XYZ file of C-alpha atoms in Angstrom:
517
model
C 54.319 -9.426 15.437
C 53.761 -8.330 19.088
C 50.472 -9.651 19.901
C 51.758 -13.256 17.705
C 54.285 -13.021 19.736
C 52.165 -13.948 22.562
C 50.378 -16.219 21.168
C 53.162 -18.681 20.115
C 57.131 -16.521 22.033
C 58.790 -19.328 19.777
C 58.496 -19.953 16.124
C 60.224 -23.147 15.986
C 58.908 -24.071 19.510
C 55.103 -23.395 18.153
C 54.471 -27.396 17.853
C 55.527 -27.925 21.100
C 54.016 -25.880 23.459
C 50.611 -26.679 25.722
C 48.187 -25.031 25.097
C 47.228 -21.874 27.741
C 44.756 -20.280 28.778
C 44.940 -16.783 27.603
C 45.583 -18.190 24.111
C 42.417 -20.816 24.055
C 40.452 -17.236 25.287
C 41.858 -15.094 23.042
C 41.558 -17.846 20.037
C 37.424 -18.368 20.564
C 37.219 -14.368 20.851
C 38.686 -13.785 18.160
C 36.946 -16.313 15.593
C 33.392 -15.318 17.440
C 33.889 -11.715 16.535
C 34.899 -13.025 13.183
C 31.802 -15.442 12.415
C 29.165 -12.232 14.383
C 31.063 -9.918 11.516
C 31.158 -11.831 9.006
C 27.281 -12.884 9.453
C 25.891 -9.172 9.570
C 28.759 -7.539 6.637
C 26.430 -11.305 4.500
C 22.889 -9.977 5.527
C 23.391 -6.493 5.565
C 24.966 -7.204 1.899
C 21.869 -9.043 1.212
C 19.055 -5.955 2.317
C 20.910 -4.028 0.582
C 19.923 -5.576 -2.917
C 17.283 -7.108 -2.233
C 15.560 -3.915 -0.263
C 17.464 -1.699 -1.876
C 18.058 -2.823 -5.718
C 21.663 -3.041 -4.161
C 21.687 0.929 -4.247
C 20.308 3.563 -1.975
C 21.232 7.656 -0.539
C 22.438 10.081 -2.652
C 25.924 11.148 -4.384
C 26.940 13.932 -6.850
C 23.155 14.979 -5.493
C 20.827 12.117 -6.731
C 18.766 10.068 -4.521
C 18.742 6.042 -5.122
C 16.205 6.413 -2.303
C 16.589 5.859 1.948
C 19.247 2.720 2.568
C 17.224 -0.257 4.780
C 16.525 0.500 8.386
C 20.271 0.381 9.957
C 22.950 -1.003 7.578
C 24.735 2.128 7.552
C 26.542 2.078 10.496
C 26.364 -2.254 10.356
C 28.092 -2.332 7.729
C 30.618 0.296 8.259
C 31.290 -1.525 12.266
C 31.495 -4.831 9.739
C 33.937 -3.934 6.989
C 36.610 -2.365 10.599
C 36.252 -5.080 12.823
C 36.964 -7.085 10.091
C 40.453 -5.947 8.677
C 41.980 -7.347 12.133
C 39.824 -10.059 12.689
C 40.358 -12.031 9.110
C 44.400 -12.075 9.303
C 44.530 -13.115 13.109
C 41.699 -16.003 13.335
C 43.537 -17.140 9.477
C 47.069 -17.490 11.171
C 45.561 -19.101 14.640
C 43.244 -21.839 12.978
C 46.603 -22.186 10.242
C 48.717 -22.479 12.884
C 46.962 -24.779 15.265
C 45.897 -26.918 12.401
C 49.277 -27.959 10.659
C 51.130 -28.300 14.963
C 51.737 -32.266 15.827
C 50.586 -31.744 18.626
C 46.528 -33.485 18.463
C 45.351 -31.083 21.799
C 46.611 -27.966 18.592
C 45.081 -29.477 15.818
C 41.644 -29.259 18.115
C 42.214 -26.627 18.776
C 42.548 -25.928 15.238
C 38.486 -27.165 14.481
C 37.218 -25.834 17.678
C 38.351 -21.967 15.879
C 36.607 -23.344 13.252
C 33.385 -24.213 15.185
C 33.552 -20.926 16.291
C 33.599 -18.824 13.508
C 30.012 -20.754 12.935
C 29.003 -20.174 16.284
C 29.735 -16.201 15.545
C 26.577 -16.519 12.850
C 23.735 -16.704 15.614
C 25.079 -13.451 17.670
C 25.547 -12.776 14.425
C 21.693 -12.720 13.073
C 20.385 -10.886 16.076
C 22.173 -7.950 15.400
C 21.355 -7.081 12.370
C 17.476 -8.427 13.192
C 18.519 -6.044 16.461
C 19.470 -2.963 14.689
C 17.440 -3.922 11.068
C 13.933 -5.242 12.132
C 12.535 -8.551 12.500
C 11.728 -9.907 8.784
C 8.749 -10.919 7.700
C 9.542 -13.309 4.708
C 7.369 -13.928 2.571
C 4.968 -17.619 2.136
C 4.542 -17.390 -1.076
C 4.235 -14.791 -3.761
C 2.358 -15.350 -6.749
C 4.805 -15.294 -10.478
C 4.819 -12.828 -12.454
C 2.479 -11.522 -15.377
C 4.465 -10.950 -18.771
C 2.873 -7.351 -19.693
C 3.794 -4.926 -18.058
C 0.484 -2.529 -19.698
C -1.351 0.159 -17.433
C -4.249 -1.132 -18.829
C -3.545 -4.452 -17.124
C -3.347 -3.587 -14.308
C -6.004 -5.078 -11.599
C -8.788 -3.652 -10.854
C -9.828 -5.405 -7.625
C -9.404 -8.436 -5.295
C -11.695 -10.119 -2.628
C -10.033 -12.353 0.867
C -12.793 -14.989 1.623
C -12.255 -17.356 3.685
C -8.978 -18.793 2.843
C -9.282 -17.783 -0.345
C -7.218 -14.300 -1.969
C -9.226 -13.364 -5.290
C -7.327 -10.588 -7.508
C -9.281 -8.762 -10.562
C -7.716 -7.585 -13.567
C -10.232 -6.574 -16.598
C -10.391 -10.322 -18.105
C -11.301 -11.844 -15.011
C -10.487 -13.641 -11.497
C -7.745 -15.636 -10.338
C -8.075 -16.732 -6.418
C -5.049 -18.536 -4.757
C -5.079 -20.131 -0.798
C -3.443 -17.757 0.892
C -1.795 -20.633 3.079
C -0.295 -22.019 0.217
C 0.131 -19.907 -3.171
C -2.461 -23.239 -5.242
C -3.966 -21.669 -7.489
C -7.850 -22.282 -6.870
C -9.528 -21.241 -9.993
C -9.888 -19.027 -12.172
C -13.129 -16.742 -14.255
C -12.330 -15.948 -17.288
C -14.582 -12.892 -18.959
C -16.800 -14.433 -21.357
C -15.637 -13.715 -25.376
C -13.943 -10.053 -25.899
C -15.376 -8.341 -23.341
C -14.444 -7.168 -20.448
C -14.259 -6.185 -16.233
C -16.297 -3.124 -15.415
C -17.414 -3.059 -12.086
C -16.941 -5.265 -8.327
C -18.631 -5.098 -5.245
C -16.510 -4.032 -2.243
C -18.241 -6.945 0.171
C -18.594 -10.700 0.314
C -20.395 -12.903 2.018
C -20.726 -16.416 1.952
C -18.219 -17.001 -0.365
C -20.087 -15.193 -2.942
C -19.055 -11.404 -5.009
C -20.489 -9.742 -7.446
C -19.582 -8.388 -10.546
C -19.766 -6.268 -13.853
C -18.498 -6.644 -16.983
C -19.357 -5.215 -21.104
C -18.179 -5.248 -24.706
C -16.043 -2.437 -25.002
C -17.131 1.127 -25.913
C -20.733 -0.142 -24.161
C -22.103 0.386 -20.863
C -21.481 -2.388 -18.097
C -24.839 -4.254 -18.215
C -24.369 -7.544 -16.767
C -24.066 -8.400 -13.628
C -22.887 -12.207 -12.025
C -22.652 -13.700 -8.577
C -19.527 -15.305 -8.364
C -19.023 -18.503 -6.606
C -15.418 -17.723 -4.463
C -15.563 -21.716 -3.375
C -15.452 -22.569 -5.904
C -14.794 -19.955 -9.478
C -18.899 -20.736 -9.949
C -20.862 -18.680 -11.738
C -24.193 -19.154 -10.189
C -26.637 -16.253 -12.089
C -26.354 -14.029 -14.069
C -29.086 -10.166 -14.712
C -28.507 -7.819 -17.025
C -28.588 -4.246 -15.974
C -30.956 -2.187 -17.821
C -31.117 1.961 -17.416
C -30.889 5.060 -20.490
C -29.191 6.881 -18.474
C -25.785 4.201 -18.227
C -22.625 5.074 -19.374
C -20.816 4.209 -23.156
C -17.676 3.977 -21.510
C -16.752 1.530 -19.953
C -14.419 2.151 -17.225
C -14.863 0.151 -13.550
C -17.534 2.232 -11.505
C -16.727 1.929 -7.702
C -20.121 1.560 -5.808
C -21.873 0.541 -8.344
C -23.216 -2.699 -7.240
C -22.258 -4.501 -3.725
C -23.288 -7.150 -0.840
C -24.956 -6.846 2.572
C -25.167 -9.514 4.050
C -27.381 -11.809 2.204
C -28.544 -9.023 -0.744
C -26.986 -8.403 -3.530
C -26.871 -4.463 -4.118
C -27.547 -3.638 -8.080
C -28.270 0.205 -8.751
C -28.594 2.947 -11.865
C -29.284 5.964 -11.871
C -32.954 5.351 -11.804
C -33.133 2.636 -9.358
C -31.391 0.560 -6.841
C -32.540 -2.764 -6.111
C -31.635 -5.434 -4.121
C -32.229 -9.555 -5.136
C -31.217 -13.105 -2.902
C -27.597 -12.508 -3.149
C -27.494 -15.834 -3.827
C -30.556 -17.078 -6.334
C -30.795 -13.254 -8.066
C -34.036 -13.718 -7.588
C -35.617 -9.381 -6.797
C -36.954 -9.064 -2.678
C -37.378 -5.052 -3.558
C -36.682 -1.387 -5.628
C -35.467 2.216 -4.498
C -35.880 5.397 -6.790
C -34.962 8.264 -6.576
C -37.850 10.966 -6.247
C -38.160 14.415 -7.992
C -38.078 17.896 -6.601
C -40.199 20.098 -8.436
C -37.934 20.583 -11.599
C -37.270 17.168 -12.886
C -36.883 13.507 -11.949
C -33.524 13.056 -8.973
C -30.489 10.010 -9.894
C -28.605 7.630 -7.909
C -25.324 9.337 -8.461
C -23.576 6.017 -6.241
C -24.750 3.318 -3.914
C -23.028 1.036 -1.306
C -22.841 -1.692 1.467
C -22.078 -1.300 4.975
C -23.419 -4.595 7.470
C -27.347 -3.852 7.589
C -27.408 -0.933 4.916
C -26.724 0.689 2.070
C -25.928 4.006 1.166
C -26.951 6.246 -1.518
C -26.270 9.630 -2.934
C -29.240 11.222 -4.706
C -28.472 14.115 -7.369
C -31.258 16.330 -8.369
C -31.397 19.897 -10.292
C -29.619 23.217 -8.692
C -29.927 21.451 -5.658
C -27.273 19.988 -3.055
C -26.677 16.581 -3.323
C -28.673 14.149 -0.052
C -27.059 11.031 1.189
C -30.370 8.284 1.655
C -30.156 5.203 3.630
C -31.872 2.259 3.439
C -32.705 -1.079 4.694
C -30.183 -3.632 3.427
C -33.429 -6.164 4.084
C -36.291 -4.491 2.753
C -34.899 -0.863 1.109
C -36.686 0.788 3.564
C -36.325 4.207 3.456
C -34.105 4.647 7.047
C -32.844 8.239 6.825
C -32.010 10.612 4.427
C -29.794 13.868 5.120
C -28.839 16.990 2.360
C -24.905 17.536 2.581
C -24.514 20.807 4.777
C -22.603 23.536 1.692
C -23.251 26.242 0.737
C -21.032 25.634 -2.395
C -22.434 25.635 -6.013
C -20.498 22.295 -6.565
C -19.994 19.974 -4.103
C -17.847 16.532 -4.976
C -19.318 13.784 -2.376
C -17.248 10.533 -2.335
C -18.921 7.254 0.032
C -16.155 5.437 2.487
C -17.832 4.151 4.476
C -21.491 2.886 4.619
C -21.519 0.821 8.507
C -21.007 3.893 9.790
C -21.973 6.455 7.260
C -18.939 8.618 6.667
C -18.954 10.581 2.552
C -16.470 13.281 1.606
C -17.285 15.783 0.621
C -14.862 18.353 -1.453
C -16.309 22.034 -1.956
C -15.861 23.781 -5.004
C -14.490 27.131 -5.473
C -12.079 29.156 -3.311
C -13.522 29.823 -0.813
C -14.305 26.082 -0.620
C -13.146 23.134 1.794
C -12.605 19.298 2.358
C -14.807 17.746 5.061
C -15.222 14.165 6.670
C -18.813 13.975 7.195
C -20.036 11.090 10.122
C -23.466 10.107 10.559
C -25.641 8.560 13.122
C -28.789 6.314 12.214
C -30.746 9.250 12.348
C -28.958 10.654 9.193
C -27.730 14.133 11.758
C -24.105 14.308 11.200
C -22.856 14.049 14.182
C -19.131 14.678 13.677
C -17.428 16.888 10.861
C -14.084 17.570 10.642
C -11.721 19.393 8.011
C -9.610 16.984 5.692
C -7.752 19.833 3.643
C -6.124 22.856 6.494
C -2.667 23.206 5.039
C -0.495 22.077 8.095
C -2.715 18.682 8.472
C -3.704 17.577 4.733
C -5.591 14.553 4.763
C -4.263 11.356 2.391
C -8.330 11.428 0.718
C -7.361 10.382 -2.727
C -8.439 6.195 -3.306
C -5.741 4.957 -5.034
C -6.025 2.549 -7.947
C -7.514 -0.337 -8.513
C -10.078 1.217 -10.491
C -13.470 -0.771 -9.729
C -12.662 -1.310 -5.867
C -10.330 1.729 -4.646
C -8.239 2.064 -1.912
C -9.455 4.114 0.843
C -6.202 5.112 3.494
C -9.299 6.311 5.506
C -10.554 3.427 7.221
C -13.321 3.169 10.217
C -13.679 0.144 12.501
C -15.029 -0.368 16.448
C -15.424 3.248 16.678
C -12.535 5.002 15.375
C -12.141 6.612 11.978
C -8.786 6.051 10.831
C -6.695 8.341 8.937
C -3.944 9.202 7.513
C -2.004 12.408 5.548
C 0.039 13.533 2.998
C 3.346 15.096 3.993
C 3.144 17.976 5.829
C 6.272 19.256 8.438
C 8.559 16.923 7.611
C 6.473 13.264 8.432
C 3.378 11.925 7.350
C 1.594 10.704 10.228
C -1.692 8.720 10.841
C -4.297 9.560 13.004
C -7.593 8.453 15.056
C -11.154 9.454 15.578
C -13.533 9.348 17.784
C -16.439 7.852 15.449
C -19.640 9.846 17.837
C -18.458 13.355 18.044
C -15.109 13.271 15.539
C -12.620 14.083 18.897
C -9.389 13.034 17.996
C -8.162 9.930 19.946
C -4.333 10.516 18.817
C -1.644 10.563 15.919
C 1.109 8.622 14.827
C 4.302 10.034 12.947
C 6.191 8.159 10.128
C 9.237 9.112 8.871
C 8.569 7.949 5.173
C 5.306 7.779 3.451
C 2.409 4.975 4.345
C 1.747 2.867 1.412
C -1.133 0.726 3.162
C -3.788 0.557 6.157
C -5.578 -1.220 7.336
C -8.377 -1.876 10.701
C -7.995 -5.795 12.335
C -10.213 -5.829 15.292
C -8.482 -3.289 17.754
C -5.380 -3.125 15.595
C -4.554 -0.847 13.135
C -1.975 -2.030 10.799
C 0.446 0.692 8.624
C 2.973 -0.429 5.839
C 5.746 2.499 5.002
C 9.440 2.675 3.422
C 9.799 3.140 0.183
C 7.906 -0.769 -2.586
C 11.192 -2.326 -1.995
C 11.819 -2.559 1.215
C 8.421 -2.003 3.146
C 8.012 -2.119 7.051
C 4.511 -3.141 8.688
C 4.127 -1.188 12.263
C 0.929 -2.525 14.654
C -0.398 -0.128 16.089
C -3.308 0.311 19.322
C -6.518 1.255 17.446
C -7.446 2.721 20.820
C -4.670 5.035 21.491
C -1.745 5.510 18.555
C 1.217 3.159 20.759
C 2.747 1.160 18.683
C 2.548 -3.390 19.317
C 6.476 -4.930 19.030
C 8.819 -3.062 17.045
C 8.738 -3.222 12.970
C 8.529 -5.409 11.427
C 10.137 -5.262 6.995
C 7.940 -6.977 4.724
C 10.623 -9.560 2.529
C 8.143 -9.133 -0.057
C 9.147 -8.791 -3.641
C 8.682 -5.133 -4.683
C 4.928 -4.127 -3.905
C 2.874 -1.763 -5.972
C 2.539 1.592 -4.821
C -0.810 0.896 -5.152
C -0.950 -2.041 -2.448
C -4.848 -4.143 -0.427
C -3.379 -5.748 2.342
C -6.110 -8.055 4.328
C -5.904 -10.706 7.675
C -6.101 -13.855 7.199
C -5.377 -16.049 10.369
C -1.842 -15.596 11.027
C -0.805 -14.239 7.738
C -0.250 -10.920 6.101
C -2.529 -11.225 2.899
C -0.620 -8.461 -0.872
C -2.264 -8.448 -3.252
C -0.670 -4.916 -6.293
C -2.629 -3.313 -8.845
C 0.653 -4.086 -11.131
C 2.113 -7.188 -11.150
C 4.264 -6.662 -14.875
C 7.252 -8.503 -15.110
C 11.183 -7.723 -14.120
C 9.934 -5.724 -11.085
C 6.232 -6.640 -9.101
C 4.280 -9.784 -8.406
C 0.081 -9.345 -8.598
C 0.632 -11.673 -5.131
C 2.521 -11.538 -1.824
C 2.036 -13.746 1.588
C 3.659 -13.445 5.365
C 3.414 -14.670 8.180
C 3.070 -12.941 11.613
C 5.703 -13.395 13.843
């Protein structure tokens, strides 16, 4: 009441009182404050609905997931502020607009404008507390089926095109606009079962076959047009009769397509399919050995050679000629060893030993096949995330090499997750960055490491320096629909491209693109 009397000392004379400086200042502060509080409240509710599905935190022992960053204090403060601001602003604006004097009526209109002015600082306050949001440039429409058998098997980015592969074919989109450029259906009742890790010159490789039969057909696809360039049959008596997608069986290195079976690795011209060379695994004193997998890098092919009653060997081939560069026995004394390819250039493999005393290690090889670094990955206090996730034809690894640095992620330990950088030359730890929420995606882009953390409903993007792990700029919230738990991240010019393993309605979108700020 006292505040009201200060603004309008005599109600009966309110329309005859001239505007005072005190009234103008107080009125503007109230109106701008109302605009700020309303904006913060609306943006907070929007973030809660979009990023957390409308609920977050925990109640009666039930967890609804973490709340979007900054929303809890912002909501409390904005609601408390609105309790006095709404009646005060309404009173001042209503009385000013009803006044007889033109000056008072004009002041009422100014107060309405001041509320609008408050929107801008309100948005700034929300962005400061919540973090910048990278809104979606476009998202591909959800698929109708929700069957896990129809999840994506892999993806590529080539030039301005992003390609997502499923059992029934490829779909390609323009990264900038989301326009679907082409589709490549798998013929007949056959299904996709192979896919190259890499592409070159706008060409990628896929394999397909009839269900319950070997994956015996390989096709080169022009990623600019979706046109088939050539098709070859994979002939081998050792091909599996179960048609499940198998990684690191075909690949692209420069202008060479690499086709492998247990008996041979063949290099053919990427554009024409003409055979250039072939390599056999060799024999030991017992029987013929076999290739377990083969993957490509910058200019070489790295393959695993398995021989009965012997420790596996890693062999590197020149991709252009097929000439053997080196061969190295995996250093292990365990009875059984599982070896997976992490990177072909530089050559990095993950070794899992059997037995209670078995250890898991990353091995870094130099150009002559010598192990130049060995990193333990299953230490109890720092377990690495070494399991390839999703995309069965081209699985995602949270282990990446780039520009002399090897980047690894850890599982939850000691109350946090970590991203760690190692020197590729000697395995020396360079840096470590901890995060309070799970690491959903990882990518190395030049001298930067891109890390996506948080829940699938409100992922956050962190950009780290590859050299020292320091964060560059603010954390940015990704304004995408719910992300699949297995999502591939690509960087193409100013765009961040996200390809989800799952894309079914109503929860997921198969593809989404945001733009750098």
